[in-house]
XYZ file of C-alpha atoms in Angstrom:
689
model
C 31.596 -2.106 11.810
C 28.081 -3.467 11.437
C 27.817 -6.905 9.896
C 24.192 -6.400 8.853
C 23.437 -7.137 5.215
C 21.882 -3.981 3.676
C 19.700 -6.107 1.411
C 18.366 -7.989 4.414
C 17.672 -4.706 6.219
C 15.619 -3.588 3.223
C 13.731 -6.885 3.101
C 12.788 -6.564 6.772
C 11.543 -2.989 6.347
C 9.848 -3.856 3.059
C 7.995 -6.726 4.731
C 6.363 -4.283 7.157
C 5.469 -1.893 4.344
C 4.000 -4.669 2.204
C 1.823 -5.771 5.122
C 0.673 -2.169 5.581
C -0.128 -1.938 1.865
C -2.101 -5.188 1.899
C -4.118 -4.195 4.979
C -4.895 -0.800 3.446
C -6.071 -2.403 0.186
C -8.273 -4.928 1.975
C -9.815 -2.192 4.119
C -10.245 -0.026 1.037
C -12.372 -2.720 -0.579
C -14.872 -2.285 2.263
C -14.484 1.512 2.526
C -13.662 2.737 -1.002
C -14.322 6.383 -0.111
C -11.878 6.467 2.811
C -9.215 8.948 1.712
C -6.977 8.090 4.668
C -6.716 4.482 3.479
C -5.859 5.658 -0.024
C -3.150 7.889 1.397
C -1.819 5.071 3.589
C -1.511 2.739 0.598
C 0.126 5.431 -1.518
C 2.651 6.320 1.179
C 3.586 2.653 1.568
C 4.164 2.436 -2.189
C 6.183 5.636 -2.274
C 8.415 4.566 0.613
C 8.950 1.134 -0.913
C 9.985 2.739 -4.184
C 12.491 5.040 -2.529
C 13.949 2.359 -0.270
C 14.242 -0.081 -3.173
C 16.238 2.437 -5.196
C 18.491 3.216 -2.224
C 19.311 -0.437 -1.542
C 19.856 -1.372 -5.183
C 16.550 -3.155 -5.857
C 16.106 -1.437 -9.191
C 13.479 -3.836 -10.546
C 11.369 -3.297 -7.419
C 11.665 0.479 -7.678
C 10.777 0.545 -11.375
C 7.764 -1.724 -10.972
C 6.447 0.242 -7.992
C 6.881 3.469 -9.928
C 4.416 2.205 -12.542
C 2.190 0.761 -9.797
C 2.258 4.106 -8.027
C 1.516 5.990 -11.239
C -1.621 3.942 -11.838
C -2.751 4.135 -8.219
C -2.149 7.881 -8.182
C -5.421 8.306 -10.104
C -7.234 6.744 -7.174
C -5.473 9.083 -4.778
C -6.584 12.070 -6.875
C -10.175 10.874 -7.001
C -10.104 10.163 -10.736
C -10.752 6.414 -10.341
C -12.904 4.413 -7.956
C -11.398 1.797 -5.633
C -13.793 -0.957 -6.703
C -13.298 -4.710 -6.266
C -11.742 -5.061 -9.709
C -9.100 -2.467 -8.966
C -8.380 -3.884 -5.501
C -7.902 -7.370 -6.991
C -5.425 -5.974 -9.551
C -3.623 -3.980 -6.843
C -3.310 -7.094 -4.659
C -1.788 -8.962 -7.614
C 0.690 -6.119 -8.009
C 1.449 -6.276 -4.282
C 2.211 -9.997 -4.630
C 4.544 -9.279 -7.535
C 6.423 -6.707 -5.454
C 6.955 -9.353 -2.764
C 8.243 -11.783 -5.415
C 10.623 -9.157 -6.819
C 12.049 -8.503 -3.359
C 12.760 -12.203 -2.883
C 13.993 -12.734 -6.454
C 14.802 -9.623 -8.525
C 15.204 -11.820 -11.633
C 11.504 -12.635 -11.928
C 10.283 -12.645 -15.545
C 9.573 -8.964 -16.476
C 6.702 -10.060 -18.726
C 4.798 -11.181 -15.671
C 5.078 -7.746 -14.111
C 4.103 -6.054 -17.362
C 0.928 -8.125 -17.567
C 0.023 -7.225 -13.976
C 0.592 -3.519 -14.628
C -1.518 -3.692 -17.776
C -4.360 -5.280 -15.812
C -3.988 -2.608 -13.135
C -4.179 0.202 -15.709
C -7.259 -1.313 -17.286
C -8.846 -1.608 -13.841
C -8.063 2.034 -13.124
C -9.582 3.587 -16.246
C -10.510 0.844 -18.718
C -7.528 1.372 -21.000
C -3.791 1.855 -20.785
C -3.398 5.473 -19.648
C -0.921 7.834 -21.179
C 2.135 8.408 -19.032
C 1.554 12.144 -18.989
C -1.893 11.675 -17.512
C -0.512 10.641 -14.154
C 2.408 13.008 -13.817
C 2.207 15.101 -10.650
C 1.766 18.320 -12.538
C -0.883 17.080 -14.914
C -3.762 16.567 -12.521
C -5.547 18.197 -9.657
C -4.632 17.800 -5.998
C -5.675 15.103 -3.558
C -9.315 14.179 -3.755
C -9.696 15.852 -7.122
C -9.667 19.370 -5.700
C -8.397 21.837 -8.277
C -5.998 24.496 -7.042
C -5.264 27.680 -8.851
C -1.686 27.504 -10.072
C 0.495 30.613 -10.304
C 3.182 30.993 -12.925
C 5.732 29.278 -10.682
C 7.076 28.766 -7.167
C 10.013 29.686 -4.984
C 10.980 26.688 -2.845
C 13.625 26.751 -0.134
C 14.356 23.723 2.031
C 16.919 22.506 4.524
C 17.017 18.859 5.649
C 17.834 17.708 9.203
C 21.540 17.374 9.923
C 21.328 13.559 10.112
C 19.228 13.156 6.943
C 22.061 11.718 4.838
C 22.986 9.216 7.543
C 19.421 7.953 7.589
C 19.147 7.580 3.820
C 17.364 10.751 2.686
C 18.748 11.923 -0.649
C 18.170 15.629 -1.412
C 19.162 15.145 -5.057
C 16.161 12.925 -5.628
C 13.925 15.606 -4.156
C 15.395 18.060 -6.630
C 14.817 15.586 -9.452
C 11.145 15.330 -8.509
C 10.875 19.121 -8.584
C 12.449 19.124 -12.061
C 9.804 16.664 -13.216
C 7.203 19.363 -12.485
C 8.839 21.835 -14.852
C 11.960 23.920 -15.557
C 13.919 24.665 -12.387
C 16.781 26.897 -11.328
C 18.527 25.229 -8.391
C 21.078 26.965 -6.181
C 22.774 25.374 -3.162
C 23.357 27.555 -0.096
C 26.694 26.601 1.493
C 26.942 29.460 4.022
C 26.506 27.070 6.965
C 29.196 24.625 5.890
C 31.825 24.695 8.691
C 35.588 24.832 8.098
C 37.209 21.618 6.956
C 38.812 20.881 10.329
C 35.418 21.048 12.061
C 33.137 19.531 9.419
C 31.001 16.471 10.200
C 31.051 14.468 6.932
C 27.897 12.525 7.724
C 25.815 15.667 8.343
C 23.881 17.672 5.776
C 25.020 21.313 6.018
C 23.384 22.630 2.832
C 20.118 24.359 2.025
C 18.614 24.727 -1.443
C 16.805 27.532 -3.245
C 14.687 26.375 -6.169
C 12.851 28.543 -8.677
C 10.217 26.399 -10.361
C 8.873 27.958 -13.552
C 5.779 25.890 -14.168
C 2.042 26.423 -13.647
C 1.443 23.567 -11.239
C -0.757 23.454 -8.105
C 0.923 23.776 -4.709
C -0.259 20.257 -3.864
C 2.121 18.903 -6.487
C 5.047 20.694 -4.824
C 3.914 19.543 -1.385
C 3.883 15.916 -2.564
C 7.608 16.078 -3.329
C 8.324 16.581 0.388
C 5.529 14.274 1.570
C 7.735 11.975 3.666
C 10.270 14.431 5.046
C 8.256 17.594 5.614
C 7.839 17.103 9.365
C 11.608 16.892 9.839
C 12.797 19.778 7.705
C 12.660 23.520 7.169
C 10.512 24.272 4.119
C 9.117 27.409 2.512
C 6.945 27.409 -0.615
C 5.969 30.795 -2.050
C 4.304 31.764 -5.341
C 6.709 33.097 -7.902
C 6.402 36.863 -7.878
C 6.961 39.056 -10.879
C 10.252 40.358 -9.493
C 11.364 36.791 -8.605
C 12.013 37.860 -5.032
C 13.382 35.129 -2.803
C 11.814 34.410 0.613
C 13.458 36.336 3.375
C 14.225 35.836 7.074
C 10.719 36.904 8.105
C 9.444 33.690 6.519
C 11.362 31.509 8.952
C 14.504 30.892 6.852
C 17.666 32.906 6.461
C 18.216 33.695 2.762
C 21.730 34.343 1.531
C 22.571 36.379 -1.575
C 24.623 34.835 -4.299
C 28.355 35.014 -3.798
C 31.225 33.590 -5.805
C 32.330 30.260 -4.414
C 29.427 30.064 -2.009
C 26.710 28.562 -4.283
C 26.814 25.892 -6.962
C 24.412 24.242 -9.351
C 23.434 20.731 -8.286
C 23.895 17.785 -10.613
C 20.744 15.939 -11.588
C 22.063 12.384 -11.492
C 23.035 10.553 -8.313
C 23.525 6.923 -7.361
C 21.806 7.533 -4.055
C 18.166 6.709 -3.383
C 15.195 8.178 -1.622
C 14.328 8.315 2.040
C 14.308 5.050 3.948
C 11.458 4.234 6.315
C 13.744 4.782 9.298
C 14.081 8.505 8.460
C 10.425 9.467 8.556
C 9.912 10.401 12.193
C 13.183 12.001 13.292
C 13.341 15.462 14.893
C 15.025 18.410 13.250
C 18.701 18.435 14.098
C 20.359 21.857 13.995
C 23.923 20.632 14.089
C 26.341 18.197 15.687
C 25.124 19.172 19.144
C 21.764 17.594 18.371
C 23.353 14.166 18.121
C 22.021 13.064 21.552
C 18.715 14.926 21.686
C 15.973 13.385 23.865
C 13.631 13.126 20.881
C 16.221 11.144 19.010
C 16.682 8.742 21.902
C 12.921 8.204 21.969
C 12.846 7.550 18.223
C 15.626 4.961 18.513
C 13.986 3.229 21.481
C 13.023 0.326 19.210
C 15.615 -1.697 17.339
C 15.722 -4.995 15.502
C 17.505 -7.857 17.236
C 18.169 -11.236 15.594
C 15.914 -13.916 17.043
C 18.943 -16.134 17.687
C 20.272 -13.626 20.212
C 16.995 -13.645 22.120
C 17.016 -17.434 22.165
C 20.592 -17.462 23.432
C 19.744 -14.884 26.095
C 16.780 -16.993 27.190
C 19.034 -20.038 27.483
C 21.463 -18.087 29.680
C 18.635 -16.878 31.904
C 17.440 -20.469 32.220
C 20.878 -21.572 33.377
C 20.928 -18.648 35.812
C 17.587 -19.751 37.267
C 18.989 -23.248 37.844
C 22.150 -21.840 39.467
C 20.051 -19.561 41.661
C 17.994 -22.550 42.826
C 21.195 -24.373 43.798
C 22.405 -21.305 45.704
C 19.116 -21.040 47.616
C 19.276 -24.735 48.513
C 22.848 -24.379 49.788
C 21.909 -21.296 51.829
C 19.059 -23.189 53.480
C 21.367 -26.104 54.275
C 24.202 -23.995 55.739
C 21.920 -21.644 57.748
C 24.318 -18.721 57.387
C 22.257 -15.481 57.655
C 24.656 -13.560 55.388
C 24.494 -16.246 52.719
C 20.704 -16.414 53.010
C 20.459 -12.639 52.453
C 22.664 -12.860 49.359
C 20.653 -15.815 48.035
C 17.381 -13.932 48.492
C 18.783 -10.885 46.689
C 20.049 -13.052 43.822
C 16.631 -14.724 43.666
C 14.906 -11.335 43.407
C 17.248 -10.114 40.671
C 16.979 -13.401 38.789
C 13.192 -13.246 38.856
C 13.261 -9.673 37.541
C 15.739 -10.582 34.794
C 13.648 -13.629 33.878
C 10.463 -11.578 33.553
C 12.218 -8.894 31.498
C 13.845 -11.411 29.168
C 10.609 -13.318 28.685
C 8.907 -9.997 27.942
C 11.278 -9.382 25.028
C 10.110 -12.648 23.482
C 6.429 -11.764 23.769
C 4.842 -10.616 20.512
C 1.276 -9.339 19.923
C -0.679 -12.039 18.151
C -2.088 -9.366 15.850
C 1.119 -9.705 13.832
C -0.084 -13.211 12.987
C -3.782 -12.432 12.570
C -3.090 -9.841 9.885
C -1.753 -12.507 7.533
C -5.105 -14.268 7.326
C -7.141 -11.376 5.976
C -5.737 -11.955 2.511
C -6.264 -15.718 2.846
C -9.949 -15.261 3.693
C -10.335 -12.691 0.905
C -8.900 -15.067 -1.708
C -10.899 -18.064 -0.437
C -14.069 -15.983 -0.555
C -13.407 -15.085 -4.187
C -12.440 -18.645 -5.141
C -15.449 -20.358 -3.552
C -17.996 -17.631 -4.206
C -18.860 -17.327 -0.517
C -19.179 -13.787 0.868
C -17.386 -13.773 4.218
C -17.202 -11.241 7.020
C -13.838 -11.862 8.681
C -13.718 -10.571 12.260
C -10.682 -10.542 14.555
C -10.454 -9.758 18.261
C -7.726 -9.732 20.899
C -4.917 -8.700 18.547
C -3.043 -7.156 21.497
C -2.804 -10.517 23.272
C 0.888 -11.364 23.635
C 2.383 -14.788 23.107
C 5.901 -16.182 22.988
C 7.426 -15.595 19.559
C 8.379 -19.275 19.314
C 4.736 -20.231 19.754
C 3.539 -17.655 17.224
C 6.029 -18.868 14.614
C 4.553 -22.371 14.816
C 0.912 -21.288 14.824
C 0.717 -20.040 11.231
C 0.160 -23.432 9.567
C -2.418 -24.750 12.082
C -4.480 -21.577 11.815
C -4.315 -21.656 8.019
C -5.729 -25.193 8.040
C -8.457 -24.303 10.533
C -9.517 -21.241 8.529
C -9.527 -23.126 5.221
C -11.539 -25.906 6.840
C -14.104 -23.449 8.205
C -14.492 -21.695 4.857
C -14.623 -24.872 2.772
C -16.590 -27.237 5.039
C -18.234 -24.995 7.633
C -19.666 -21.960 5.852
C -22.430 -22.736 3.395
C -22.951 -21.222 -0.041
C -25.269 -18.177 -0.247
C -28.042 -20.418 -1.604
C -27.757 -22.917 1.254
C -27.636 -20.090 3.799
C -30.784 -18.583 2.324
C -32.543 -21.952 2.692
C -31.498 -22.001 6.373
C -32.814 -18.423 6.916
C -29.287 -17.034 7.293
C -27.732 -13.953 5.792
C -25.871 -14.504 2.519
C -22.619 -13.369 4.116
C -21.043 -15.862 6.495
C -19.048 -14.806 9.545
C -15.624 -16.178 10.395
C -14.180 -15.023 13.708
C -10.582 -15.319 14.890
C -9.883 -14.211 18.452
C -7.327 -14.552 21.240
C -7.500 -13.958 24.983
C -5.537 -14.642 28.148
C -6.908 -17.339 30.422
C -4.685 -17.561 33.453
C -1.194 -18.647 32.434
C -2.305 -19.695 28.949
C -3.666 -18.127 25.784
C -6.859 -19.345 24.127
C -7.171 -18.850 20.352
C -10.578 -19.541 18.831
C -11.626 -20.023 15.212
C -15.410 -19.946 14.939
C -17.930 -19.761 12.120
C -21.694 -19.532 11.800
C -21.883 -22.357 9.288
C -23.589 -25.738 9.270
C -21.616 -27.294 12.125
C -20.034 -30.748 12.200
C -22.005 -33.705 10.912
C -21.672 -36.282 13.698
C -23.216 -39.107 11.673
C -20.820 -38.581 8.776
C -17.837 -38.416 11.149
C -18.891 -41.691 12.809
C -19.402 -43.391 9.447
C -15.953 -42.358 8.203
C -14.367 -43.345 11.524
C -15.923 -46.818 11.306
C -14.808 -47.165 7.680
C -11.260 -46.236 8.708
C -11.292 -48.717 11.608
C -11.019 -45.975 14.227
C -14.336 -47.009 15.783
C -16.112 -50.300 16.105
C -19.673 -50.360 14.719
C -22.002 -49.178 17.441
C -19.154 -48.264 19.836
C -20.301 -45.757 22.453
C -18.200 -42.574 22.737
C -18.939 -39.017 23.864
C -19.686 -36.223 21.397
C -16.374 -34.546 22.266
C -14.391 -37.679 21.467
C -16.347 -38.146 18.232
C -15.659 -34.580 17.120
C -11.945 -34.948 17.886
C -11.826 -37.753 15.306
C -11.351 -35.061 12.650
C -7.775 -34.631 13.937
C -6.833 -38.242 13.179
C -4.194 -38.720 10.430
C -5.803 -39.159 7.023
C -9.316 -38.503 8.327
C -11.640 -36.507 6.060
C -15.391 -36.270 5.542
C -15.062 -34.565 2.143
C -16.888 -36.382 -0.655
C -14.156 -35.521 -3.150
C -10.627 -34.139 -3.135
C -10.371 -30.467 -4.080
C -7.575 -27.910 -4.175
C -8.556 -26.914 -0.637
C -9.302 -30.142 1.198
C -10.196 -33.806 1.079
C -6.899 -35.568 1.787
C -7.178 -35.617 5.578
C -3.829 -33.904 6.154
C -4.656 -30.407 7.418
C -6.290 -31.216 10.749
C -3.604 -33.784 11.513
C -1.050 -30.963 11.120
C -3.076 -28.889 13.588
C -3.092 -31.668 16.195
C 0.612 -32.476 15.876
C 1.667 -28.847 16.109
C -0.509 -28.046 19.129
C 0.673 -31.212 20.897
C 4.263 -30.161 20.215
C 3.536 -26.804 21.839
C 2.148 -28.553 24.955
C -1.305 -27.221 24.148
C -4.752 -28.720 23.796
C -7.727 -28.433 21.416
C -11.442 -28.132 22.179
C -14.134 -28.540 19.530
C -17.668 -27.243 20.105
C -20.299 -27.509 17.396
C -23.984 -26.741 17.049
C -25.817 -28.278 14.081
C -26.964 -25.555 11.735
C -25.385 -22.798 13.822
C -21.638 -23.214 13.521
C -18.444 -24.610 14.997
C -15.812 -23.242 17.357
C -12.310 -24.682 17.634
C -10.296 -23.434 20.633
C -6.532 -23.822 20.913
C -5.157 -23.643 24.470
C -1.477 -22.692 24.459
C 1.164 -21.903 27.089
C 2.397 -18.320 27.219
C 6.012 -19.418 26.797
C 8.011 -22.527 26.010
C 11.105 -21.622 27.998
C 10.386 -21.124 31.708
C 7.178 -21.923 33.561
C 6.005 -21.910 37.152
C 5.769 -25.476 38.429
C 4.581 -27.397 41.459
C 7.238 -29.858 42.607
C 5.859 -33.140 44.006
C 7.323 -36.453 45.152
C 6.046 -39.885 44.167
C 8.039 -42.628 45.845
C 11.721 -41.699 45.550
C 11.226 -39.606 42.386
C 10.231 -35.991 41.963
C 7.991 -34.545 39.264
C 6.878 -31.065 38.217
C 3.250 -30.223 37.468
C 2.691 -26.977 35.460
C 1.232 -24.560 37.974
C -1.173 -23.164 35.372
C -3.025 -26.509 35.398
C -3.271 -26.733 39.209
C -6.552 -25.697 40.804
C -6.030 -26.711 44.436
C -4.207 -29.117 46.747
C -5.633 -31.138 49.645
C -4.962 -34.205 51.738
C -6.394 -37.541 50.635
C -9.145 -38.397 53.154
C -8.715 -41.552 55.178
C -10.416 -44.605 53.721
C -10.710 -43.127 50.230
C -10.083 -45.895 47.746
C -11.476 -47.372 44.570
C -15.073 -48.468 44.493
C -16.267 -51.894 43.470
C -16.011 -51.044 39.768
C -12.382 -50.023 39.983
C -12.961 -46.264 39.853
C -11.536 -43.699 42.288
C -13.535 -40.612 43.239
C -13.076 -37.754 45.635
C -16.022 -35.873 47.125
C -14.906 -32.284 46.713
C -17.522 -29.947 48.223
C -20.349 -32.012 46.790
C -18.701 -32.673 43.396
C -17.325 -36.084 42.504
C -13.804 -35.637 41.145
C -12.007 -38.718 39.786
C -8.416 -39.149 40.892
C -5.404 -41.118 39.701
C -2.720 -42.603 41.956
C 0.610 -41.692 40.387
C 2.345 -44.402 42.402
C 0.279 -46.975 40.523
C 0.696 -45.319 37.109
C 4.493 -44.990 37.521
C 5.022 -48.320 39.348
C 6.766 -46.520 42.213
C 8.672 -48.752 44.644
C 8.328 -48.725 48.428
C 5.416 -48.060 50.735
C 3.242 -44.975 50.189
C 3.398 -42.137 52.711
C 0.738 -42.379 55.425
C -0.703 -38.950 54.553
C -0.949 -38.703 50.803
C -1.823 -35.480 49.005
C -4.129 -34.767 46.070
C -3.294 -32.144 43.429
C -6.485 -31.205 41.558
C -5.694 -30.252 37.972
C -7.853 -29.128 35.040
C -7.521 -30.912 31.708
C -9.711 -29.427 28.972
C -13.106 -29.277 30.710
C -12.318 -32.154 33.111
C -11.094 -31.894 36.709
C -8.889 -34.731 37.889
C -7.002 -35.355 41.121
C -3.410 -36.611 41.045
C -2.440 -38.468 44.240
C 1.200 -37.903 45.289
C 3.242 -38.723 48.363
C 4.423 -35.195 49.099
C 3.962 -31.636 47.794
C 7.393 -30.018 47.984
C 6.444 -26.525 46.756
C 6.544 -24.078 43.863
C 9.631 -23.671 41.698
C 10.790 -21.949 38.544
C 10.923 -24.680 35.922
C 13.371 -24.365 33.050
C 12.053 -26.708 30.381
C 14.546 -29.054 28.744
C 13.310 -31.080 25.805
C 13.484 -34.858 25.996
C 15.674 -36.782 23.576
C 14.354 -38.452 20.442
C 14.513 -41.785 22.220
C 11.746 -40.552 24.519
C 9.600 -38.920 21.815
C 6.942 -41.617 22.210
C 6.474 -40.938 25.930
C 3.449 -38.636 25.870
C 2.880 -38.381 29.624
C 5.921 -36.091 30.037
C 6.415 -32.811 28.168
C 10.036 -32.342 29.180
C 12.422 -32.280 32.101
C 14.010 -29.726 34.404
C 17.171 -29.588 36.498
C 16.587 -29.020 40.197
C 18.745 -27.063 42.584
C 20.615 -30.185 43.772
C 21.494 -31.146 40.195
C 18.963 -33.973 39.875
C 16.388 -34.183 37.099
C 12.617 -33.935 37.533
C 10.229 -34.883 34.738
C 7.514 -32.387 33.802
C 4.063 -33.968 33.646
C 1.908 -33.406 30.567
C -1.395 -33.170 32.410
C -3.696 -33.704 29.430
C -1.905 -36.804 28.132
C -1.385 -38.127 31.663
C -5.117 -37.959 32.361
C -5.893 -39.681 29.062
C -3.333 -42.377 29.867
C -4.807 -42.880 33.339
C -8.339 -43.085 31.986
C -7.320 -45.839 29.572
C -5.748 -47.805 32.420
C -8.867 -47.373 34.563
C -11.097 -48.509 31.689
C -8.898 -51.561 31.131
C -9.027 -52.452 34.825
C -12.773 -51.959 34.907
C -13.185 -54.232 31.876
C -11.020 -56.883 33.553
C -13.069 -56.617 36.734
C -16.342 -56.999 34.855
C -14.888 -59.934 32.919
C -13.961 -61.779 36.098
C -17.395 -61.076 37.591
C -19.070 -62.574 34.506
């Protein structure tokens, strides 16, 4: 039996539908005449209502029913989707999310939201009858001529009941349109010894005696029509039923073969999972190709993916040990097996890592509402632009990026973008632009948050840094270092504390989180033109390609994504008179650091030392090592809390012989080396004086 909690299944599906609803509403604010967006929002509401009833979320279903009733006037073209209505609909969307998390939310709160929504729709609380399906015209306000009634015959797919579709609720919706005569066709019900209890074997004939447009009848089957057999015919004078020539086999009434259907049922409406399934004609359709394609995607708990990734990591380590043993023994048969295991392990690693990769668009979509609300709160019109939503990133990284991006966006809106008046004075358009984008850059992902605002005020940053003791008065630092002061704990240039900023906490959160993800931050600003903050992040936190090097008797791993090239240290290359070390690399002077000196390695250096040129932010630095051993698959193991203060290493890995190699954090290592070089240079200058 499945141990999945039905309520949790609903919450997961509802989360996707609520996101769809929010995106449709936000798009509708910009394109109020887009009928497809209206239909998308309405379908999300309708599916949420049905799923909520099926899973026992009665309060959710009842609230959405009223929400749907009010929004139905927009769908029928009787109300305009203006900003006032969108704001009320977004409030209602938020209340639905609260009801899903806590069904015991105060009902008065929901009633007030619905009242505001009704006022936004038509200026006063509408009568209930005004929004009933049979009381208005069809979609877009088109009026259809309505005959005196309709003959409706439908048969659901065989697996409809298994997937949550409830035919009794469909019949109830037909009864809401007017008086109905409902007869169930049981001719296709197999004998008891061959019946499949989970299949739907019935068809229904319905005579609807009401002058309603066909669109109203079509709406009843809106979410299941593609998967079912359905015939809708005007009610003729002789009340003739549709025959076989209309695509359905009609059966005459017979004692014991038809029965009236009860109106009340504890079951609910169709769940989202039942919307795209093929028509199943019987038990033989259980394994149809279309069904396999539909079920190609399934939800897997994140813990299982993490556990699988851990097992693959252990397999990579074991495979490395096997390859090392094969090389030592020199047995051709063992070498062949080791190479085959290495190939399979690499394929399994790539496949497993692929399951953890998630499009970053799933994260970007959350910020549209944030920007919308900030724009309303601050009175700043904002054009929010996103790009690179298809860029994939490890799910663990994405989960930790939400808070940093929220702080960066709030900071751009509050501090970066000017008010319409200030923008007019600077000859800018009244609407500011905020851009959020992502792109692959080698083995990392770059996420940028940019605006066309006023840019960073370097003088104000310096003044606050000197007041906080972060800089000495008149101390000389580069513009990049000055701009990175905004990430210091407690640092803020705001003149006063507001609900959005001023306490100097947000940017510190950004820095800590990105450091924890082994990433880096670049800040570029242009006075009067805007600011761009770029986050550089690794694709995954589990397994990386590394370059294994030796320094003295110890081995270290350098992330291969940071390596640009390797070369031999030229003879006679050493520090100059000021204590600096430079390498002439095809006409460019590249500073280098001797890891033996930084790590206090024992013993004599190798006669032919190697230089690994790495890129840190926009700086190229050479790392001098004794030996370059080669590439390896690096399974990252986090360091203990006792080593949390050691910033030059981002983790450790287990090598094939069972020993441990530390993984170098290139950015922090370069910063550490630069501080040592500056201290040595200051000591040298002091002795010379």
